[in-house]
Amino acid sequence: HVQLVESGGGSVQAGGSLRLSCVASLDGRHCMAWFRQAPGKEREGVAAIDSDGSTAYADSVKGRFTISKDHAKNTLYLQMNSLKPDDTAMYYCAAGFVYGDVWFREDDYNHWGQGTQVTVS
């Protein structure tokens, strides 16, 4: 039974930082990603890291967010710096297999966590 459990969300002032974590009961073959969904908006991809360590970021977070994973701890991280009110959303951890350079197609991710709320004021 695959489980993805996020933590680390919270409330922070603009300009602050948070680090999200996702403990995943998966092997290292999957691509792991963070998605987010703000109220009234569609879910969007934020950052992804594939099994070979290659990464991708949404333009809106490039230079501010960093995705990483600790294989020994089966944990995915998202370090978020210089947070803005527009970053306010529920953040979801996801796992799947991506193809080519299409990183954030939701249908490619078949395992999802329950989400952790990030609020930036």
N, C-alpha and C. Protein backbone atom coordinates (compact mmCIF):
# COMPACT_ATOMS: atom_id res chain seq x y z
N HIS A 1 0.85 -1.18 0.00
CA HIS A 1 0.00 0.00 0.00
C HIS A 1 0.89 1.23 0.00
N VAL A 2 0.78 2.05 -1.05
CA VAL A 2 1.61 3.23 -1.19
C VAL A 2 1.03 4.37 -0.36
N GLN A 3 1.91 5.02 0.38
CA GLN A 3 1.50 6.19 1.16
C GLN A 3 2.45 7.34 0.92
N LEU A 4 1.87 8.52 0.77
CA LEU A 4 2.62 9.76 0.70
C LEU A 4 2.07 10.67 1.80
N VAL A 5 2.93 11.08 2.72
CA VAL A 5 2.47 11.87 3.86
C VAL A 5 3.26 13.17 3.91
N GLU A 6 2.54 14.26 3.67
CA GLU A 6 3.18 15.58 3.68
C GLU A 6 3.16 16.20 5.08
N SER A 7 4.12 17.08 5.30
CA SER A 7 4.15 17.88 6.52
C SER A 7 4.96 19.15 6.25
N GLY A 8 4.92 20.07 7.19
CA GLY A 8 5.74 21.27 7.09
C GLY A 8 5.01 22.52 6.67
N GLY A 9 3.74 22.40 6.33
CA GLY A 9 2.99 23.60 5.96
C GLY A 9 2.74 24.48 7.17
N GLY A 10 2.23 25.67 6.90
CA GLY A 10 1.94 26.59 7.99
C GLY A 10 1.69 27.98 7.46
N SER A 11 1.68 28.93 8.37
CA SER A 11 1.48 30.33 8.02
C SER A 11 2.78 31.09 8.18
N VAL A 12 3.07 31.94 7.22
CA VAL A 12 4.32 32.69 7.24
C VAL A 12 4.08 34.05 6.59
N GLN A 13 4.88 35.01 6.97
CA GLN A 13 4.79 36.33 6.35
C GLN A 13 5.52 36.34 5.01
N ALA A 14 5.10 37.22 4.16
CA ALA A 14 5.76 37.38 2.85
C ALA A 14 7.25 37.61 3.06
N GLY A 15 8.04 36.94 2.23
CA GLY A 15 9.48 37.01 2.35
C GLY A 15 10.08 35.90 3.19
N GLY A 16 9.22 35.19 3.90
CA GLY A 16 9.69 34.12 4.77
C GLY A 16 9.93 32.81 4.03
N SER A 17 10.25 31.77 4.80
CA SER A 17 10.60 30.47 4.23
C SER A 17 9.84 29.35 4.95
N LEU A 18 9.63 28.28 4.22
CA LEU A 18 9.10 27.05 4.77
C LEU A 18 9.74 25.88 4.05
N ARG A 19 9.80 24.74 4.73
CA ARG A 19 10.27 23.53 4.08
C ARG A 19 9.20 22.45 4.23
N LEU A 20 8.72 21.99 3.11
CA LEU A 20 7.74 20.90 3.11
C LEU A 20 8.47 19.57 3.00
N SER A 21 7.89 18.55 3.63
CA SER A 21 8.43 17.20 3.56
C SER A 21 7.34 16.24 3.13
N CYS A 22 7.75 15.18 2.47
CA CYS A 22 6.82 14.13 2.05
C CYS A 22 7.52 12.79 2.23
N VAL A 23 7.03 12.01 3.17
CA VAL A 23 7.57 10.67 3.37
C VAL A 23 6.80 9.72 2.46
N ALA A 24 7.55 8.99 1.65
CA ALA A 24 6.92 8.15 0.62
C ALA A 24 7.33 6.69 0.78
N SER A 25 6.36 5.82 0.81
CA SER A 25 6.63 4.38 0.89
C SER A 25 6.77 3.83 -0.54
N LEU A 26 7.83 4.29 -1.22
CA LEU A 26 8.07 3.94 -2.61
C LEU A 26 9.54 3.64 -2.83
N ASP A 27 9.82 2.94 -3.93
CA ASP A 27 11.22 2.77 -4.30
C ASP A 27 11.68 4.02 -5.04
N GLY A 28 12.92 4.04 -5.43
CA GLY A 28 13.49 5.23 -6.03
C GLY A 28 13.25 5.39 -7.51
N ARG A 29 12.40 4.57 -8.10
CA ARG A 29 12.21 4.62 -9.54
C ARG A 29 11.25 5.70 -9.97
N HIS A 30 10.45 6.20 -9.03
CA HIS A 30 9.40 7.14 -9.39
C HIS A 30 9.93 8.56 -9.53
N CYS A 31 9.28 9.31 -10.38
CA CYS A 31 9.42 10.75 -10.39
C CYS A 31 8.55 11.28 -9.25
N MET A 32 9.09 12.22 -8.48
CA MET A 32 8.35 12.81 -7.37
C MET A 32 8.12 14.28 -7.67
N ALA A 33 6.98 14.79 -7.27
CA ALA A 33 6.67 16.18 -7.58
C ALA A 33 5.83 16.82 -6.50
N TRP A 34 5.83 18.14 -6.51
CA TRP A 34 4.94 18.94 -5.69
C TRP A 34 3.99 19.68 -6.61
N PHE A 35 2.72 19.59 -6.30
CA PHE A 35 1.68 20.36 -6.95
C PHE A 35 1.04 21.26 -5.90
N ARG A 36 0.31 22.27 -6.35
CA ARG A 36 -0.43 23.11 -5.41
C ARG A 36 -1.75 23.54 -6.01
N GLN A 37 -2.69 23.82 -5.13
CA GLN A 37 -3.99 24.30 -5.57
C GLN A 37 -4.46 25.40 -4.65
N ALA A 38 -4.64 26.57 -5.23
CA ALA A 38 -5.16 27.71 -4.49
C ALA A 38 -6.68 27.73 -4.60
N PRO A 39 -7.36 28.35 -3.67
CA PRO A 39 -8.83 28.41 -3.73
C PRO A 39 -9.31 29.02 -5.04
N GLY A 40 -10.23 28.32 -5.70
CA GLY A 40 -10.80 28.82 -6.93
C GLY A 40 -9.93 28.65 -8.16
N LYS A 41 -8.78 27.98 -7.99
CA LYS A 41 -7.86 27.79 -9.12
C LYS A 41 -7.61 26.32 -9.36
N GLU A 42 -7.13 26.00 -10.55
CA GLU A 42 -6.80 24.63 -10.87
C GLU A 42 -5.48 24.24 -10.20
N ARG A 43 -5.32 22.95 -9.97
CA ARG A 43 -4.06 22.47 -9.41
C ARG A 43 -2.95 22.64 -10.46
N GLU A 44 -1.78 23.04 -9.99
CA GLU A 44 -0.66 23.27 -10.90
C GLU A 44 0.60 22.62 -10.36
N GLY A 45 1.47 22.22 -11.28
CA GLY A 45 2.75 21.66 -10.89
C GLY A 45 3.69 22.75 -10.42
N VAL A 46 4.46 22.45 -9.40
CA VAL A 46 5.39 23.42 -8.82
C VAL A 46 6.83 23.01 -9.07
N ALA A 47 7.17 21.77 -8.73
CA ALA A 47 8.53 21.28 -8.88
C ALA A 47 8.50 19.77 -8.95
N ALA A 48 9.48 19.21 -9.66
CA ALA A 48 9.55 17.76 -9.81
C ALA A 48 11.00 17.32 -9.84
N ILE A 49 11.22 16.08 -9.40
CA ILE A 49 12.56 15.51 -9.45
C ILE A 49 12.43 14.06 -9.88
N ASP A 50 13.18 13.69 -10.89
CA ASP A 50 13.06 12.34 -11.43
C ASP A 50 14.07 11.41 -10.75
N SER A 51 14.00 10.14 -11.09
CA SER A 51 14.84 9.15 -10.44
C SER A 51 16.33 9.37 -10.71
N ASP A 52 16.65 10.07 -11.81
CA ASP A 52 18.06 10.33 -12.12
C ASP A 52 18.54 11.65 -11.52
N GLY A 53 17.67 12.32 -10.77
CA GLY A 53 18.04 13.57 -10.13
C GLY A 53 17.73 14.81 -10.93
N SER A 54 17.28 14.67 -12.15
CA SER A 54 16.92 15.84 -12.94
C SER A 54 15.69 16.51 -12.35
N THR A 55 15.64 17.83 -12.47
CA THR A 55 14.57 18.60 -11.84
C THR A 55 13.89 19.54 -12.82
N ALA A 56 12.69 19.95 -12.45
CA ALA A 56 11.95 20.93 -13.24
C ALA A 56 11.14 21.79 -12.28
N TYR A 57 10.97 23.05 -12.66
CA TYR A 57 10.24 24.00 -11.83
C TYR A 57 9.26 24.80 -12.66
N ALA A 58 8.16 25.17 -12.05
CA ALA A 58 7.27 26.13 -12.67
C ALA A 58 7.98 27.48 -12.71
N ASP A 59 7.71 28.25 -13.75
CA ASP A 59 8.37 29.55 -13.90
C ASP A 59 8.13 30.44 -12.68
N SER A 60 6.98 30.32 -12.08
CA SER A 60 6.60 31.20 -10.97
C SER A 60 7.43 30.96 -9.71
N VAL A 61 8.13 29.82 -9.63
CA VAL A 61 8.89 29.51 -8.42
C VAL A 61 10.38 29.37 -8.67
N LYS A 62 10.80 29.47 -9.91
CA LYS A 62 12.22 29.31 -10.22
C LYS A 62 13.05 30.34 -9.45
N GLY A 63 14.14 29.86 -8.88
CA GLY A 63 15.01 30.74 -8.12
C GLY A 63 14.58 30.94 -6.68
N ARG A 64 13.38 30.49 -6.32
CA ARG A 64 12.89 30.64 -4.95
C ARG A 64 12.68 29.28 -4.27
N PHE A 65 12.25 28.29 -5.02
CA PHE A 65 11.96 26.96 -4.47
C PHE A 65 13.03 25.98 -4.93
N THR A 66 13.32 25.01 -4.07
CA THR A 66 14.26 23.95 -4.41
C THR A 66 13.67 22.61 -3.99
N ILE A 67 13.62 21.68 -4.94
CA ILE A 67 13.14 20.33 -4.65
C ILE A 67 14.34 19.41 -4.46
N SER A 68 14.22 18.49 -3.51
CA SER A 68 15.30 17.54 -3.26
C SER A 68 14.70 16.30 -2.63
N LYS A 69 15.51 15.24 -2.58
CA LYS A 69 15.03 14.02 -1.92
C LYS A 69 16.17 13.33 -1.21
N ASP A 70 15.83 12.71 -0.11
CA ASP A 70 16.77 11.94 0.69
C ASP A 70 16.37 10.48 0.54
N HIS A 71 17.18 9.73 -0.22
CA HIS A 71 16.82 8.34 -0.51
C HIS A 71 16.83 7.49 0.77
N ALA A 72 17.76 7.76 1.63
CA ALA A 72 17.88 6.95 2.85
C ALA A 72 16.65 7.10 3.73
N LYS A 73 16.02 8.29 3.69
CA LYS A 73 14.85 8.54 4.52
C LYS A 73 13.55 8.42 3.73
N ASN A 74 13.64 8.08 2.45
CA ASN A 74 12.44 8.01 1.59
C ASN A 74 11.62 9.29 1.68
N THR A 75 12.30 10.42 1.69
CA THR A 75 11.63 11.70 1.92
C THR A 75 11.93 12.68 0.81
N LEU A 76 10.88 13.34 0.37
CA LEU A 76 10.95 14.40 -0.63
C LEU A 76 10.80 15.74 0.10
N TYR A 77 11.56 16.73 -0.33
CA TYR A 77 11.50 18.05 0.30
C TYR A 77 11.18 19.13 -0.73
N LEU A 78 10.62 20.21 -0.24
CA LEU A 78 10.47 21.42 -1.04
C LEU A 78 10.85 22.60 -0.15
N GLN A 79 12.02 23.16 -0.39
CA GLN A 79 12.45 24.35 0.32
C GLN A 79 11.89 25.57 -0.40
N MET A 80 11.12 26.35 0.33
CA MET A 80 10.46 27.51 -0.27
C MET A 80 10.96 28.77 0.41
N ASN A 81 11.63 29.61 -0.37
CA ASN A 81 12.16 30.87 0.13
C ASN A 81 11.47 32.04 -0.55
N SER A 82 11.63 33.21 0.03
CA SER A 82 11.04 34.44 -0.55
C SER A 82 9.57 34.24 -0.89
N LEU A 83 8.84 33.70 0.05
CA LEU A 83 7.44 33.37 -0.21
C LEU A 83 6.60 34.63 -0.45
N LYS A 84 5.62 34.46 -1.31
CA LYS A 84 4.72 35.55 -1.68
C LYS A 84 3.28 35.14 -1.36
N PRO A 85 2.39 36.11 -1.19
CA PRO A 85 0.98 35.74 -0.97
C PRO A 85 0.42 34.84 -2.07
N ASP A 86 0.91 35.00 -3.30
CA ASP A 86 0.44 34.14 -4.41
C ASP A 86 0.84 32.68 -4.23
N ASP A 87 1.76 32.40 -3.31
CA ASP A 87 2.15 31.01 -3.05
C ASP A 87 1.17 30.31 -2.12
N THR A 88 0.22 31.04 -1.59
CA THR A 88 -0.77 30.45 -0.70
C THR A 88 -1.58 29.39 -1.44
N ALA A 89 -1.59 28.18 -0.89
CA ALA A 89 -2.27 27.07 -1.55
C ALA A 89 -2.15 25.82 -0.68
N MET A 90 -2.91 24.79 -1.08
CA MET A 90 -2.68 23.46 -0.53
C MET A 90 -1.62 22.82 -1.41
N TYR A 91 -0.59 22.30 -0.78
CA TYR A 91 0.52 21.68 -1.50
C TYR A 91 0.42 20.16 -1.38
N TYR A 92 0.54 19.50 -2.54
CA TYR A 92 0.41 18.05 -2.61
C TYR A 92 1.70 17.41 -3.12
N CYS A 93 2.07 16.32 -2.50
CA CYS A 93 3.16 15.48 -2.96
C CYS A 93 2.58 14.43 -3.90
N ALA A 94 3.30 14.11 -4.98
CA ALA A 94 2.81 13.13 -5.93
C ALA A 94 3.96 12.29 -6.46
N ALA A 95 3.63 11.08 -6.89
CA ALA A 95 4.64 10.17 -7.44
C ALA A 95 4.10 9.50 -8.68
N GLY A 96 4.98 9.32 -9.66
CA GLY A 96 4.56 8.68 -10.90
C GLY A 96 5.72 8.51 -11.83
N PHE A 97 5.41 8.44 -13.12
CA PHE A 97 6.44 8.29 -14.15
C PHE A 97 6.16 9.31 -15.24
N VAL A 98 7.15 10.13 -15.52
CA VAL A 98 6.99 11.17 -16.54
C VAL A 98 7.77 10.78 -17.78
N TYR A 99 7.38 11.37 -18.91
CA TYR A 99 7.99 11.01 -20.19
C TYR A 99 8.37 12.29 -20.93
N GLY A 100 9.53 12.25 -21.53
CA GLY A 100 10.01 13.41 -22.27
C GLY A 100 10.20 14.59 -21.33
N ASP A 101 9.82 15.76 -21.78
CA ASP A 101 9.98 16.95 -20.95
C ASP A 101 8.66 17.48 -20.43
N VAL A 102 7.67 16.60 -20.37
CA VAL A 102 6.37 16.98 -19.81
C VAL A 102 6.36 16.55 -18.35
N TRP A 103 6.56 17.46 -17.45
CA TRP A 103 6.78 17.15 -16.05
C TRP A 103 5.53 17.20 -15.20
N PHE A 104 4.54 17.99 -15.58
CA PHE A 104 3.44 18.26 -14.66
C PHE A 104 2.07 17.84 -15.19
N ARG A 105 2.04 16.78 -15.97
CA ARG A 105 0.77 16.24 -16.41
C ARG A 105 0.23 15.36 -15.29
N GLU A 106 -0.88 15.73 -14.72
CA GLU A 106 -1.38 15.06 -13.53
C GLU A 106 -1.66 13.58 -13.77
N ASP A 107 -2.06 13.23 -14.97
CA ASP A 107 -2.36 11.83 -15.26
C ASP A 107 -1.13 10.93 -15.16
N ASP A 108 0.06 11.52 -15.20
CA ASP A 108 1.29 10.73 -15.08
C ASP A 108 1.61 10.38 -13.63
N TYR A 109 0.89 10.99 -12.71
CA TYR A 109 1.15 10.76 -11.28
C TYR A 109 -0.01 9.94 -10.70
N ASN A 110 0.27 8.74 -10.26
CA ASN A 110 -0.80 7.87 -9.78
C ASN A 110 -0.84 7.71 -8.27
N HIS A 111 0.06 8.41 -7.57
CA HIS A 111 0.03 8.39 -6.11
C HIS A 111 0.07 9.82 -5.61
N TRP A 112 -0.82 10.13 -4.69
CA TRP A 112 -0.96 11.49 -4.18
C TRP A 112 -1.08 11.49 -2.65
N GLY A 113 -0.51 12.52 -2.05
CA GLY A 113 -0.71 12.71 -0.62
C GLY A 113 -1.98 13.50 -0.36
N GLN A 114 -2.25 13.73 0.92
CA GLN A 114 -3.46 14.42 1.34
C GLN A 114 -3.31 15.94 1.31
N GLY A 115 -2.11 16.43 1.25
CA GLY A 115 -1.89 17.86 1.15
C GLY A 115 -1.52 18.51 2.47
N THR A 116 -0.80 19.61 2.37
CA THR A 116 -0.46 20.43 3.53
C THR A 116 -0.64 21.90 3.13
N GLN A 117 -1.27 22.66 4.01
CA GLN A 117 -1.65 24.03 3.68
C GLN A 117 -0.49 24.99 3.92
N VAL A 118 -0.26 25.86 2.96
CA VAL A 118 0.71 26.94 3.09
C VAL A 118 -0.03 28.26 2.92
N THR A 119 0.11 29.13 3.90
CA THR A 119 -0.55 30.43 3.86
C THR A 119 0.50 31.52 4.03
N VAL A 120 0.55 32.44 3.08
CA VAL A 120 1.53 33.53 3.10
C VAL A 120 0.76 34.85 3.17
N SER A 121 1.04 35.64 4.17
CA SER A 121 0.32 36.90 4.32
C SER A 121 1.26 38.10 4.28
